[in-house]
Structures are given as C-alpha cells and as structure tokens.
Coordinates of N, CA and C and ligand atoms in Angstrom, one line a residue:
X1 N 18.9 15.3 -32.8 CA 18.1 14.4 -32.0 C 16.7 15.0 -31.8
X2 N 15.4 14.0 -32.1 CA 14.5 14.5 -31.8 C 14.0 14.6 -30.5
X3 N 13.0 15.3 -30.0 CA 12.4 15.3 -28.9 C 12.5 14.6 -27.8
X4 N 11.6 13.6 -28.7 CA 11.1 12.1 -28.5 C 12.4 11.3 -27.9
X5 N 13.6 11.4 -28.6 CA 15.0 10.3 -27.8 C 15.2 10.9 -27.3
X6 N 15.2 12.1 -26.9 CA 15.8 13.2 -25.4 C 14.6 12.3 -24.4
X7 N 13.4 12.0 -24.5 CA 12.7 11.4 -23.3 C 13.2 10.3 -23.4
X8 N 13.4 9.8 -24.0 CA 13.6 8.3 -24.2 C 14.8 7.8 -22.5
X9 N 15.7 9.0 -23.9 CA 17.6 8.8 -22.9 C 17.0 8.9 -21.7
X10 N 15.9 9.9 -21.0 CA 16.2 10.7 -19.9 C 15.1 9.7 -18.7
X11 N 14.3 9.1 -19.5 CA 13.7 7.7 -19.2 C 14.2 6.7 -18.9
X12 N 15.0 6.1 -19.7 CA 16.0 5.0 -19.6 C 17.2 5.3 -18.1
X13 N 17.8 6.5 -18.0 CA 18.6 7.2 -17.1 C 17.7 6.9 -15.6
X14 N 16.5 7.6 -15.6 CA 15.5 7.1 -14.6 C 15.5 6.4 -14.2
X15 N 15.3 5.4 -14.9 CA 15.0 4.0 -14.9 C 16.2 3.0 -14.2
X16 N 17.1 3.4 -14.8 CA 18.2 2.6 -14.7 C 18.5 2.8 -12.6
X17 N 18.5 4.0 -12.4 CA 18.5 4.4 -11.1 C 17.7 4.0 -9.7
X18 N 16.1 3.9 -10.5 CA 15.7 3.2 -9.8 C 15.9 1.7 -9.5
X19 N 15.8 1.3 -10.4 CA 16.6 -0.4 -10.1 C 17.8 -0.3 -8.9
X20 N 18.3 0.7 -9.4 CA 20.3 0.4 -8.8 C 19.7 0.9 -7.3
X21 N 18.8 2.4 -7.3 CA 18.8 2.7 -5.8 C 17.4 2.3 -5.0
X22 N 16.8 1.9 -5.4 CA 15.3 1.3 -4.9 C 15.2 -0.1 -4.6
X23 N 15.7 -0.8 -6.0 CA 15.6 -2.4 -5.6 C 16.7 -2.9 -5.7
X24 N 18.1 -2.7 -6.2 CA 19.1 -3.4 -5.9 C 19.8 -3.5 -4.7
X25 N 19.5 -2.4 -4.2 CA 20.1 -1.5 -2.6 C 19.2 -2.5 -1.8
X26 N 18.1 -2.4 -1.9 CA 17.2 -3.1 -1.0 C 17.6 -4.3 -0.8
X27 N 18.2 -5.1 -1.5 CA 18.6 -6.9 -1.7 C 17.8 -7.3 -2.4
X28 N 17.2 -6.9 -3.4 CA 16.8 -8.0 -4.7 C 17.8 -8.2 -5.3
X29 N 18.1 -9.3 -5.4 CA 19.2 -10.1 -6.4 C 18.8 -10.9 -7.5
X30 N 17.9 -10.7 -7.8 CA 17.1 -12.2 -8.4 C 18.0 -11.3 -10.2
X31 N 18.4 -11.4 -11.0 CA 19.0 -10.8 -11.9 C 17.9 -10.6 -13.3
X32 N 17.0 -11.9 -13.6 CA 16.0 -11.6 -14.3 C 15.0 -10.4 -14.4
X33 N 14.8 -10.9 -12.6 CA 14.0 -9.5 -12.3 C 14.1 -8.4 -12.2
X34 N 16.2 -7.9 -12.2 CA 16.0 -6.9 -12.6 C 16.2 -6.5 -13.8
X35 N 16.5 -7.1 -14.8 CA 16.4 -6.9 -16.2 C 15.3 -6.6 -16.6
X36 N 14.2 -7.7 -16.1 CA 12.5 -7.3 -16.5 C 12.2 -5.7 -16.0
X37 N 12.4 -5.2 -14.6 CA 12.6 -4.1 -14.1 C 13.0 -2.9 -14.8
X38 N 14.6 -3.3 -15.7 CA 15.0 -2.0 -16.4 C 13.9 -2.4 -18.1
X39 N 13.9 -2.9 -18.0 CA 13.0 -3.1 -19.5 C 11.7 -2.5 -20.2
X40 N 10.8 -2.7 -18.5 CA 9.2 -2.2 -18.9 C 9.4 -0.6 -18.6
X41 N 9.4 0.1 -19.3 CA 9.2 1.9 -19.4 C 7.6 2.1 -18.2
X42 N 8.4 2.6 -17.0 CA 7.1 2.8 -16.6 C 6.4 4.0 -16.5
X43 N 7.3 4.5 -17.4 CA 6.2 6.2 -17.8 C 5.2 5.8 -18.6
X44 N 5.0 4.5 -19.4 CA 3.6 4.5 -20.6 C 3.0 4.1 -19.3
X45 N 2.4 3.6 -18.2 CA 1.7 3.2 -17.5 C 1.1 4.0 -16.2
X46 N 1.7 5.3 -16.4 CA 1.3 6.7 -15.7 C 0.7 7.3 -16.1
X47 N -0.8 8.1 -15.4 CA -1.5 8.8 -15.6 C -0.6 10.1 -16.8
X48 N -1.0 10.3 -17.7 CA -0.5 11.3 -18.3 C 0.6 12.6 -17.2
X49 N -0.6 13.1 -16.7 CA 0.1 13.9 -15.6 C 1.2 13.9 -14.6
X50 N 1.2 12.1 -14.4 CA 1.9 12.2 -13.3 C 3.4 11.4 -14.1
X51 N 3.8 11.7 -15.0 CA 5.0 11.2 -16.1 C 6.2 11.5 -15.3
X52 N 6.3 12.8 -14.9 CA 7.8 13.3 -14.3 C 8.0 12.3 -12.9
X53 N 6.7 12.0 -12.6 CA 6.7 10.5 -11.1 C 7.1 9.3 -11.6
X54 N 6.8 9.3 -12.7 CA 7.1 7.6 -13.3 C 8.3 7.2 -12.4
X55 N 9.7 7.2 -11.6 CA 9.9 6.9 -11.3 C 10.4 6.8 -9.6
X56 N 9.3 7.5 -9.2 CA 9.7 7.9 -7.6 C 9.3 7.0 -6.8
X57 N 9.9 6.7 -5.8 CA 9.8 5.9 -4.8 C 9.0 5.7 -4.3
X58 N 7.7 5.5 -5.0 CA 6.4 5.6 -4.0 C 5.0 4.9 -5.5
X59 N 3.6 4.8 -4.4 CA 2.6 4.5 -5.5 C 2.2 5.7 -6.1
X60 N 1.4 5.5 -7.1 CA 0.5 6.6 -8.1 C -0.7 6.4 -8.2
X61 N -1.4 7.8 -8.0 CA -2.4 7.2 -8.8 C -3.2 6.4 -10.5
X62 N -3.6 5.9 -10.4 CA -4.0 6.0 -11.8 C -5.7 6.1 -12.1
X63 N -6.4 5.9 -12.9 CA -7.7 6.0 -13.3 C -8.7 5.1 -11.9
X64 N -10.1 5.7 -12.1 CA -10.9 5.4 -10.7 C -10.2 4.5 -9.7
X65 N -9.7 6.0 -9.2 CA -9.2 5.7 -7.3 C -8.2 4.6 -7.4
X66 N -7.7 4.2 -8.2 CA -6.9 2.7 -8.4 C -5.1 3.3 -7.9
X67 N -4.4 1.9 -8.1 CA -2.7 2.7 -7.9 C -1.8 1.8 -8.8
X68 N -1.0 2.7 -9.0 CA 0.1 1.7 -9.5 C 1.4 1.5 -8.6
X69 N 1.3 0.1 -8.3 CA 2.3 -0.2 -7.0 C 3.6 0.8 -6.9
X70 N 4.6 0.8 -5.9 CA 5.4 1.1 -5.7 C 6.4 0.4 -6.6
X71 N 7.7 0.8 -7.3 CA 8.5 -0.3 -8.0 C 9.2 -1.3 -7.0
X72 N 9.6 -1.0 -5.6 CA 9.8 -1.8 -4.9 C 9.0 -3.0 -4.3
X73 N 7.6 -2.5 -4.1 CA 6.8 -3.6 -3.6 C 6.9 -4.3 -4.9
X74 N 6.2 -3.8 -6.1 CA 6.1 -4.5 -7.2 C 7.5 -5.6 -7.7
X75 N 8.9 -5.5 -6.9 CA 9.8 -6.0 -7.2 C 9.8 -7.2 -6.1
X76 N 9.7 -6.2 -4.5 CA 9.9 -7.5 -3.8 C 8.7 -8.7 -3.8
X77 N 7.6 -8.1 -4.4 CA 6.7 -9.1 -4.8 C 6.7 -10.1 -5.7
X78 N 7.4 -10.1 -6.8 CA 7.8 -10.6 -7.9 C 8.2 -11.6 -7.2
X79 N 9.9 -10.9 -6.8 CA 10.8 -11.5 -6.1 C 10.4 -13.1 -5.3
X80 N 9.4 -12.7 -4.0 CA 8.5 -13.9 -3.1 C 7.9 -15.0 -4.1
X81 N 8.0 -14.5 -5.1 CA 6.9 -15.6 -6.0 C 7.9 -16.5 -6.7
X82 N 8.9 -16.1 -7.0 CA 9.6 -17.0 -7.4 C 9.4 -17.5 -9.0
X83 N 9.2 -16.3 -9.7 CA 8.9 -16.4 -11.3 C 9.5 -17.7 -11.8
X84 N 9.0 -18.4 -13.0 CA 10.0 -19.1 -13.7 C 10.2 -19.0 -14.6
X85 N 10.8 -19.6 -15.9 CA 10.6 -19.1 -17.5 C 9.4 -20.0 -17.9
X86 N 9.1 -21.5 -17.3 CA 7.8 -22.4 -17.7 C 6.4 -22.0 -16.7
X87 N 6.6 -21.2 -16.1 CA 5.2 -20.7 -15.2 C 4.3 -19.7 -15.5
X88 N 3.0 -20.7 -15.5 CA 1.7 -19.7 -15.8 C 1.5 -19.1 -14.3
X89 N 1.2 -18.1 -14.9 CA 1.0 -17.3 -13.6 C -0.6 -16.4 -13.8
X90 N -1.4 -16.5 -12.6 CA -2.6 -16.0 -12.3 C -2.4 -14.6 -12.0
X91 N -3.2 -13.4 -12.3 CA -2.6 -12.1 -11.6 C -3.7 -11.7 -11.5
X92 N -4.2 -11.1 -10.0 CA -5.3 -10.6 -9.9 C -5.2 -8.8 -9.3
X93 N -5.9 -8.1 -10.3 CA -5.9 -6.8 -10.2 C -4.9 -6.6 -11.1
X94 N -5.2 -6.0 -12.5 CA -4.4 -5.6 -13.9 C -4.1 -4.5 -13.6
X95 N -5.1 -3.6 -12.8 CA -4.6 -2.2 -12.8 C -4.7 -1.4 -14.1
X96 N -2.8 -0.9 -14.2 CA -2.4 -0.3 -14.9 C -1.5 -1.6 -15.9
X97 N -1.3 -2.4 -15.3 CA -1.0 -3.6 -16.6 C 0.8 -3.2 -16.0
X98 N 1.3 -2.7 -15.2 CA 2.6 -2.4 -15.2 C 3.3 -3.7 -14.6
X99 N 2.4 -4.2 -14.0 CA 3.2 -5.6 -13.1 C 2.7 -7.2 -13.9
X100 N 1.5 -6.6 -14.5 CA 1.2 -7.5 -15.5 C 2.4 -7.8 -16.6
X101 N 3.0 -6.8 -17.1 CA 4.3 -6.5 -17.8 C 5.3 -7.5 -17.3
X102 N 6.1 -6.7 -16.4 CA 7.3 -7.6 -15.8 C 6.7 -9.1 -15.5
X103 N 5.9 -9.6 -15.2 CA 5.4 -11.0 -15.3 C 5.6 -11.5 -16.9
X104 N 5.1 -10.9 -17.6 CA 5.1 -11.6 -18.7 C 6.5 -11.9 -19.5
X105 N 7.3 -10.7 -18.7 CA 9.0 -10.9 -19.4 C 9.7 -12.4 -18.8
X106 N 8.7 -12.4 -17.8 CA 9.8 -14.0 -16.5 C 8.8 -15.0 -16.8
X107 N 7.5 -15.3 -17.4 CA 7.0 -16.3 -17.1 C 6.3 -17.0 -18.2
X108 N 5.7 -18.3 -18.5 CA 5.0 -18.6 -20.1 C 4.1 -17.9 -20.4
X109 N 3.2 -17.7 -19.6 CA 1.8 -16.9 -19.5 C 1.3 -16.6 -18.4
X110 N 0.8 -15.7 -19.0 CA 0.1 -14.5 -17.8 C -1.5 -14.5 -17.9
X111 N -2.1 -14.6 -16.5 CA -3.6 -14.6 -16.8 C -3.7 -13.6 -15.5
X112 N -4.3 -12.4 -16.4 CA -4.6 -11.5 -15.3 C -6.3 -10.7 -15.5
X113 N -6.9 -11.3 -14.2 CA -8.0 -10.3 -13.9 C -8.4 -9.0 -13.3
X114 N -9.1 -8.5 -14.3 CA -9.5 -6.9 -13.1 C -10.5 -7.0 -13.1
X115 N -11.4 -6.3 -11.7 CA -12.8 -6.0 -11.4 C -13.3 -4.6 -12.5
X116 N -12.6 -4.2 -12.7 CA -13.0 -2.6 -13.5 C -13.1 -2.5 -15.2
X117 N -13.9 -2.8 -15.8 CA -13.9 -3.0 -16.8 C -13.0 -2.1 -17.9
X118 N -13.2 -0.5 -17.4 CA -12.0 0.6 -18.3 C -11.1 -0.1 -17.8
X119 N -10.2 -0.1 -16.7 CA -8.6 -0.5 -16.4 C -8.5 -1.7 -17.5
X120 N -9.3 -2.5 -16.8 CA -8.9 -3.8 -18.0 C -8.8 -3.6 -19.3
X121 N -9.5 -2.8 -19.6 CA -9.6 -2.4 -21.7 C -8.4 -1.5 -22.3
X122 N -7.9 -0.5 -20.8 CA -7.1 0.2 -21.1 C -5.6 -0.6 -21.1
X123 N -5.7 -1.4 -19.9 CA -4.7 -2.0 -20.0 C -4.0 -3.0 -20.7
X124 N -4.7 -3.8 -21.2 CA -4.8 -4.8 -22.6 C -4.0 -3.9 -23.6
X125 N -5.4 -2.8 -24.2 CA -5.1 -2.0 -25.6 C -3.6 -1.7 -25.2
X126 N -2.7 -1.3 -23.9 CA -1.5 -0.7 -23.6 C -0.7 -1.6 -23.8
X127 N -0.9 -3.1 -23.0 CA 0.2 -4.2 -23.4 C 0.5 -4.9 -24.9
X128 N -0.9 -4.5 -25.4 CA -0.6 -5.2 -26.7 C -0.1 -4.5 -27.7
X129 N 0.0 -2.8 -28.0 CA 0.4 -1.9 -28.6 C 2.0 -2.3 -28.4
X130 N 2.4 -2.3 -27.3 CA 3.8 -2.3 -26.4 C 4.4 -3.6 -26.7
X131 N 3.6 -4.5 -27.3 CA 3.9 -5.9 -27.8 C 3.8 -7.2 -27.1
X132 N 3.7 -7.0 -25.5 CA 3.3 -7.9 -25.2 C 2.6 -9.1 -25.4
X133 N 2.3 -10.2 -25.5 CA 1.8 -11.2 -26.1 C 1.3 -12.3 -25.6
X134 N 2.2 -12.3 -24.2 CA 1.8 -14.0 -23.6 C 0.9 -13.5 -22.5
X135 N -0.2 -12.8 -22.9 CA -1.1 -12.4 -21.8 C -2.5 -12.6 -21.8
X136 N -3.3 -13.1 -21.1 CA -5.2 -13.3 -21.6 C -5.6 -12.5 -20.7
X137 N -6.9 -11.7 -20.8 CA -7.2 -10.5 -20.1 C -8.6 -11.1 -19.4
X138 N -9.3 -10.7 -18.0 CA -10.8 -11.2 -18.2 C -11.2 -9.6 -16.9
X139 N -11.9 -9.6 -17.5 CA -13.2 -8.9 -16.4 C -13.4 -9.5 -15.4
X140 N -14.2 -9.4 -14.1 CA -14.4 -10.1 -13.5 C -14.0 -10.1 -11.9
X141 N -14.1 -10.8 -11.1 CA -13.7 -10.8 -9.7 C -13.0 -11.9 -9.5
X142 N -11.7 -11.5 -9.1 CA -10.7 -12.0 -9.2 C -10.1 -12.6 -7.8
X143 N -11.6 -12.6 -6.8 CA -11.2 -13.4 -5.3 C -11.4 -14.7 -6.0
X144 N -12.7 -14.6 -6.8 CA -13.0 -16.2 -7.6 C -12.0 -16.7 -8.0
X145 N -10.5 -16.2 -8.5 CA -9.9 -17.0 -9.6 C -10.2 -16.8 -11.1
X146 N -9.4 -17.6 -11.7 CA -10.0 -17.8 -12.7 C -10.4 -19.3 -13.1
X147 N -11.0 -20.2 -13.1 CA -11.6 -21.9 -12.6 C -10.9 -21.8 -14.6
X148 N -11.3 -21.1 -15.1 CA -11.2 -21.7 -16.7 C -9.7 -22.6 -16.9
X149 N -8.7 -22.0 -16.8 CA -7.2 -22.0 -16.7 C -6.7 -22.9 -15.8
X150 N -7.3 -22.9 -14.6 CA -6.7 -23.2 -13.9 C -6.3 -24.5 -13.7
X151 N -4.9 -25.5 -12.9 CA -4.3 -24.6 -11.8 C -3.2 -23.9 -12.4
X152 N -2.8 -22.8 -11.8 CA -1.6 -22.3 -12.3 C -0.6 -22.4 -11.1
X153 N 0.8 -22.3 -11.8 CA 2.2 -22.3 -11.0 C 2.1 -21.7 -10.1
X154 N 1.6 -20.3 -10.1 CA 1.9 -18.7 -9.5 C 0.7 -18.2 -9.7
X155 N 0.5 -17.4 -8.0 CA -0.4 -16.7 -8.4 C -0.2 -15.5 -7.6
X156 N -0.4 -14.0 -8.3 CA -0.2 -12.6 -7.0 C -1.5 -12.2 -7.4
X157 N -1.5 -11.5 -6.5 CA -2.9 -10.9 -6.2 C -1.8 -9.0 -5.8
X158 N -2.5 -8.2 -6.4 CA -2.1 -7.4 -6.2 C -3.4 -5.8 -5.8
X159 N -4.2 -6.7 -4.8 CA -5.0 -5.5 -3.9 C -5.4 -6.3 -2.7
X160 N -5.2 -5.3 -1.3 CA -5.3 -6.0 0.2 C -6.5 -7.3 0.3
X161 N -6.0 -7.6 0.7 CA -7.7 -8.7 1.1 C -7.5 -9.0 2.5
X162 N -8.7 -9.3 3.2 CA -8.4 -9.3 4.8 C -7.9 -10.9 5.3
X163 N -8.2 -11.9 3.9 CA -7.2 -13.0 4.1 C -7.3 -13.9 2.4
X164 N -6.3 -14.8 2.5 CA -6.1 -15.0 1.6 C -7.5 -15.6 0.9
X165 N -8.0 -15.8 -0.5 CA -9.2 -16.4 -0.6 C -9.4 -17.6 -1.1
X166 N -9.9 -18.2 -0.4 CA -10.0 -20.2 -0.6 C -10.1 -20.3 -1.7
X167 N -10.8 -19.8 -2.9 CA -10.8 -20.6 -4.3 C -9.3 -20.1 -5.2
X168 N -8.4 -19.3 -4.1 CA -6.8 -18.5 -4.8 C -6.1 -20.2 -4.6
X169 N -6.4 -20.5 -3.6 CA -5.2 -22.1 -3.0 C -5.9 -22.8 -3.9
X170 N -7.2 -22.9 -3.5 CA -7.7 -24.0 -4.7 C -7.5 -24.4 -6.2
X171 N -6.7 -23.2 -6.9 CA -6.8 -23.0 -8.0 C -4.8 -22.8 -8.4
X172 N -4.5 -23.7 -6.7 CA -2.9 -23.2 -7.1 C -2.1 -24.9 -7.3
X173 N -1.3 -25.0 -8.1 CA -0.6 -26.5 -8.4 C -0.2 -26.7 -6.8
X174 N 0.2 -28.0 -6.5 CA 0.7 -28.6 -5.8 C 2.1 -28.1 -6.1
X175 N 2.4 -27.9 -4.6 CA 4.0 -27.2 -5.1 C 4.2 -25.5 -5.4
X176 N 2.9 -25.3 -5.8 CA 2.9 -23.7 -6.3 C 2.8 -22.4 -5.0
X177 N 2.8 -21.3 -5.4 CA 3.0 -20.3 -4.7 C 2.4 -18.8 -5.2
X178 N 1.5 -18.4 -4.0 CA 0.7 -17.4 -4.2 C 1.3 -15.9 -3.0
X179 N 1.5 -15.0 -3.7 CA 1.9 -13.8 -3.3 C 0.6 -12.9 -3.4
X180 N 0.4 -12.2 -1.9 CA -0.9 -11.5 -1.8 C -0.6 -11.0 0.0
X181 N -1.1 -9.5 -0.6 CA -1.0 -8.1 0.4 C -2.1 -8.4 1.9
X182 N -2.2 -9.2 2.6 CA -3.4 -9.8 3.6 C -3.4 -8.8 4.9
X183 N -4.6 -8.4 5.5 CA -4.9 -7.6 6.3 C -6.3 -6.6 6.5
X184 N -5.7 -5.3 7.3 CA -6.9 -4.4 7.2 C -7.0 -3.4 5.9
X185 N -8.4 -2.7 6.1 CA -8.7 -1.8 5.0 C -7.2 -0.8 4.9
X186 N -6.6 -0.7 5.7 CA -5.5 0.5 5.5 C -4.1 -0.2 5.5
X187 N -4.0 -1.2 6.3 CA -2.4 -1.5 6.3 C -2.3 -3.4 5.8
X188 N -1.5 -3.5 5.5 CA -1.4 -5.2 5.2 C 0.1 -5.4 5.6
X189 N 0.1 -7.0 5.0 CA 1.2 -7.3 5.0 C 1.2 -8.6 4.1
X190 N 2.9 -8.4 3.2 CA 2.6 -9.6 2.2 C 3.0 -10.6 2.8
X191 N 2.1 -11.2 2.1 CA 2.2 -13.2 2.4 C 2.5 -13.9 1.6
X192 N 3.6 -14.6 1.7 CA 4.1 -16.2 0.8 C 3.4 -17.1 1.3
X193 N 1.8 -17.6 0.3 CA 2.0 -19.4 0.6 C 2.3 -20.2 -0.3
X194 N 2.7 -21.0 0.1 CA 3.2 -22.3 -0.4 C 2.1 -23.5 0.0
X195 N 1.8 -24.4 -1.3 CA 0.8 -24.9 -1.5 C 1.6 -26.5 -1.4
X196 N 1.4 -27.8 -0.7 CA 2.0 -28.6 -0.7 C 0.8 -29.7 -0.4
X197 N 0.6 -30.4 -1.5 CA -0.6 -31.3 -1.4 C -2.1 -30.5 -1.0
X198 N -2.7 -30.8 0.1 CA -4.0 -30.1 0.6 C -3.2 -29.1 1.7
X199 N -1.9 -29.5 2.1 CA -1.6 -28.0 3.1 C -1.4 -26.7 2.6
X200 N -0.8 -25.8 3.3 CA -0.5 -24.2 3.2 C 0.3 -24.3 4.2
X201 N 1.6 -23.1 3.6 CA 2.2 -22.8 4.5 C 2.3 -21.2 4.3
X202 N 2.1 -20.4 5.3 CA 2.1 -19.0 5.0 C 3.1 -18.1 6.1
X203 N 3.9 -17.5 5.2 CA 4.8 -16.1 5.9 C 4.5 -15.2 5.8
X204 N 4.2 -14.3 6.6 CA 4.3 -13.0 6.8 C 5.6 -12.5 6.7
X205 N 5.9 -11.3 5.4 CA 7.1 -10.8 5.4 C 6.6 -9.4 5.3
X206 N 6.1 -8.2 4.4 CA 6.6 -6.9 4.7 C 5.6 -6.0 5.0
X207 N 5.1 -5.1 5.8 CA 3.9 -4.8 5.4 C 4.2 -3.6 4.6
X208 N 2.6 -3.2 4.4 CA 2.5 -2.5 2.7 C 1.2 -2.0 2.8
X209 N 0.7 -1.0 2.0 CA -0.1 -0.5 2.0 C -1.3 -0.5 0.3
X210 N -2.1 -1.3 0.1 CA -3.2 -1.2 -1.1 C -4.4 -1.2 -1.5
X211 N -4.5 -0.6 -2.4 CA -6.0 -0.8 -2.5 C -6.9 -1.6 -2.4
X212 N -8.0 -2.1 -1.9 CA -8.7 -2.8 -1.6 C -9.2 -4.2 -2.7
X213 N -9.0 -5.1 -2.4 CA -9.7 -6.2 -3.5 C -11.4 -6.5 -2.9
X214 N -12.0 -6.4 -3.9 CA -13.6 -6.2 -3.3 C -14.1 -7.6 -4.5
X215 N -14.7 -8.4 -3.3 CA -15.3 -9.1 -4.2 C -16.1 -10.4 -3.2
X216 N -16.5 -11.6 -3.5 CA -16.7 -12.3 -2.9 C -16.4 -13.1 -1.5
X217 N -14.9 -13.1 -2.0 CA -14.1 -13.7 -1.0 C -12.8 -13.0 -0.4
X218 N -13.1 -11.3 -0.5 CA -12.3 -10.5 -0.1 C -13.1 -9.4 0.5
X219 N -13.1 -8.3 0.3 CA -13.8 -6.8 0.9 C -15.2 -6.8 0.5
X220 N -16.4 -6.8 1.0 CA -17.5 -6.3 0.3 C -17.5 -4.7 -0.1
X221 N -18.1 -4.9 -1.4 CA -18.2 -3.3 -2.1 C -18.7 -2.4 -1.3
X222 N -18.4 -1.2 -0.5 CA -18.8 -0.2 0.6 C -20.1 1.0 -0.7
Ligands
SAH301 N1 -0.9 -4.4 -10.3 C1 -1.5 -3.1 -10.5 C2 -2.1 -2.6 -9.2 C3 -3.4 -2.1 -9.4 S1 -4.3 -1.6 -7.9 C4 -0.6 -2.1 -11.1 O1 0.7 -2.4 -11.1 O2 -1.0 -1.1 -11.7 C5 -5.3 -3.0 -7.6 C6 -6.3 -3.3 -8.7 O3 -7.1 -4.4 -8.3 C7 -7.3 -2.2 -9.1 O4 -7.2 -2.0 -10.4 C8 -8.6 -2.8 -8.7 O5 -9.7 -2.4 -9.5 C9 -8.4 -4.3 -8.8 N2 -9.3 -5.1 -8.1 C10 -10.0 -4.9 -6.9 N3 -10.7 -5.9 -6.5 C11 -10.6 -6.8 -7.5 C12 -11.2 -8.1 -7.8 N4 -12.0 -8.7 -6.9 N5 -10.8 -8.8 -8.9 C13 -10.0 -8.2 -9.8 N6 -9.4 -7.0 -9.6 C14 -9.7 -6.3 -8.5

C-alpha cells in the first residue's frame, strides 16, 4: 500500500466519525445530507497546515482572515434549507468552496459568490479539479445577490450580517428559503426565512459564530 491510501483510509475513518459523532448525535437526520457529508474529503479544503484538523469539531482558518465553517454548523445549515435534488441554490461567501461542495451533491445548481477575489480563484480551480460541475463562480458582493440568475429556490449566505439583506428576499422564489447567520460583529444566530408571496417569515434557531459579510447591505468594510 502506498502512502497516499494510508491517508486516504485514515481520512475516510475521520470522516466517517465525524458524521456519526458530530452531526448524527446532534439530530441531523436528513440521510442525503449525510451522505453528501461523508463524501466531500474535507482535508483538500484545509489550509495545508492545518490537515491533521480537517476533522475537529470546530472552524479553521483558511487564507485572508477567512474560515471554514464548523462541520456541524455547515450541516445544521444545510439541514434548515431544506436542499432538493431540482433546486438552484444561491451561496454567498465560497470561502474555501467546502459548503459550496455538499450543496452541489443535493442540489441542480449552485451559484456561489465571494467578495475575495484569491478565495474565489482558489476555490473554483479546487472544485473543478475535484470534479464538481454544477457550479458558476462570480466575484463580487454577495449582499447584492446575484440579479443575473435570479430567483433561486435556496439561498445561504454563509458570513454574519446584522440582518438579513432586502435584495437576498428579493431574489428568492415564492415559496423559497434563505439560511443566513444574522446579528452582531461577534455572535449571531441562524435564521430560516421563508418567502411566501411579498411576506417573510423568520426563525431564530442556533447561535453561531462568523466571519463578517461586508458589503452594501451587510457590514461596512472597517
Ligand atoms: N462557506 C465557507 C465559509 C467562508 S467564510 C466555507 O465553508 O469555507 C465567509 C466568506 O464570506 C469569506 O470567504 C468572505 O470573504 C466572504 N464574504 C464576506 N462578505 C462577502 C460578500 N459581501 N459577498 C460575498 N462573499 C463575502
């Protein structure tokens, strides 16, 4: 055996664990999601250095000040959105492209924006190497939306904003549903809305802790 399948096994082993003790334990039941879960290798999406963390119960850093969610927020977030196998889905903040991933195993297409031009280049060249496919990449500020696409099924937003941002609803189907971390610079909490004609309906379910969404209709740039 080479090297290389000793990480593989010992990855996969990881992996499998955190599903069973992180998000299955927790009450995610959704079974897709955890399939999508054991599937995406989340060691290619860690900083080099921080590979032996790929699977610990907590966020990481990754490239300029950025993070890569927790596997549990990233699951119970999934989870609130209610993936489909026919839903386009909006994703704001690519990051590290790791949640971008698991979306694209549950849903037709994925449209995900980052403000950071390296993340975004890094993260593309990563998903498309990796094979991913049903994904469109944009630059950009991602309180806007994306108006080109739009409306879509689903949309998460994956960095704090102090509330949700009017062109996010505006750009969501009738019927659709947007998952997004709402609050202060340091602590949040996720929010389900549900989009029904011109209303909203919004829950507060867990709080959480992330990096900032800076843009028009979220954080101004400090
Ligand atoms: N889902 C990512 C989490 C990345 S952290 C992952 O799993 O790795 C949040 C990301 O949102 C950062 O990369 C940050 O640069 C990006 N971001 C912040 N404000 C943004 C905005 N207005 N539009 C798009 N992306 C934004």
């Amino acid at each position: 055996m080479t090297d290389t399948s000793d990480h593989t096994d010992e990855f996969s082993r990881l992996r499998a664990h955190m599903v069973d003790e992180q998000i299955r334990a927790r009450g995610v039941r959704d079974e897709r999601l955890l399939r999508a879960m054991m599937d995406v290798p989340r060691e290619r999406f860690v900083l080099s250095g921080r590979v032996a963390d790929a699977y610990a119960d907590r966020a990481l850093p990754i490239a300029d000040d950025q993070t890569i969610s927790q596997p549990y927020i990233v699951a119970y977030m999934t989870a609130q959105l209610e993936p489909a196998p026919h839903c386009r889905v909006l994703e704001i903040g690519t990051g590290s492209g790791y949640q971008t991933a698991i979306l694209s195993l549950l849903c037709e297409k994925v449209y995900t924006v980052e403000r950071l031009a390296s993340l975004a280049v890094e993260a593309k060249e990563r998903l498309m190497e990796m094979g991913y496919e049903n994904i469109a990449y944009h630059v950009g500020d991602g309180s806007a939306g994306w108006p080109e696409y739009a409306p879509y099924d689903r949309i998460m937003v994956t960095a704090g904003t102090p509330d949700v941002p009017a062109p996010l609803v505006d750009q969501l189907v009738d019927g659709g549903i947007l998952v997004a971390p709402v609050g202060g610079e340091r602590e949040q909490t996720i929010v389900r809305v549900t989009r029904t004609g011109d209303k909203t309906k919004e829950k507060y379910m867990l709080a959480c802790r992330f990096v900032k969404l800076i843009g028009d209709h979220a954080w101004p740039e400090s």
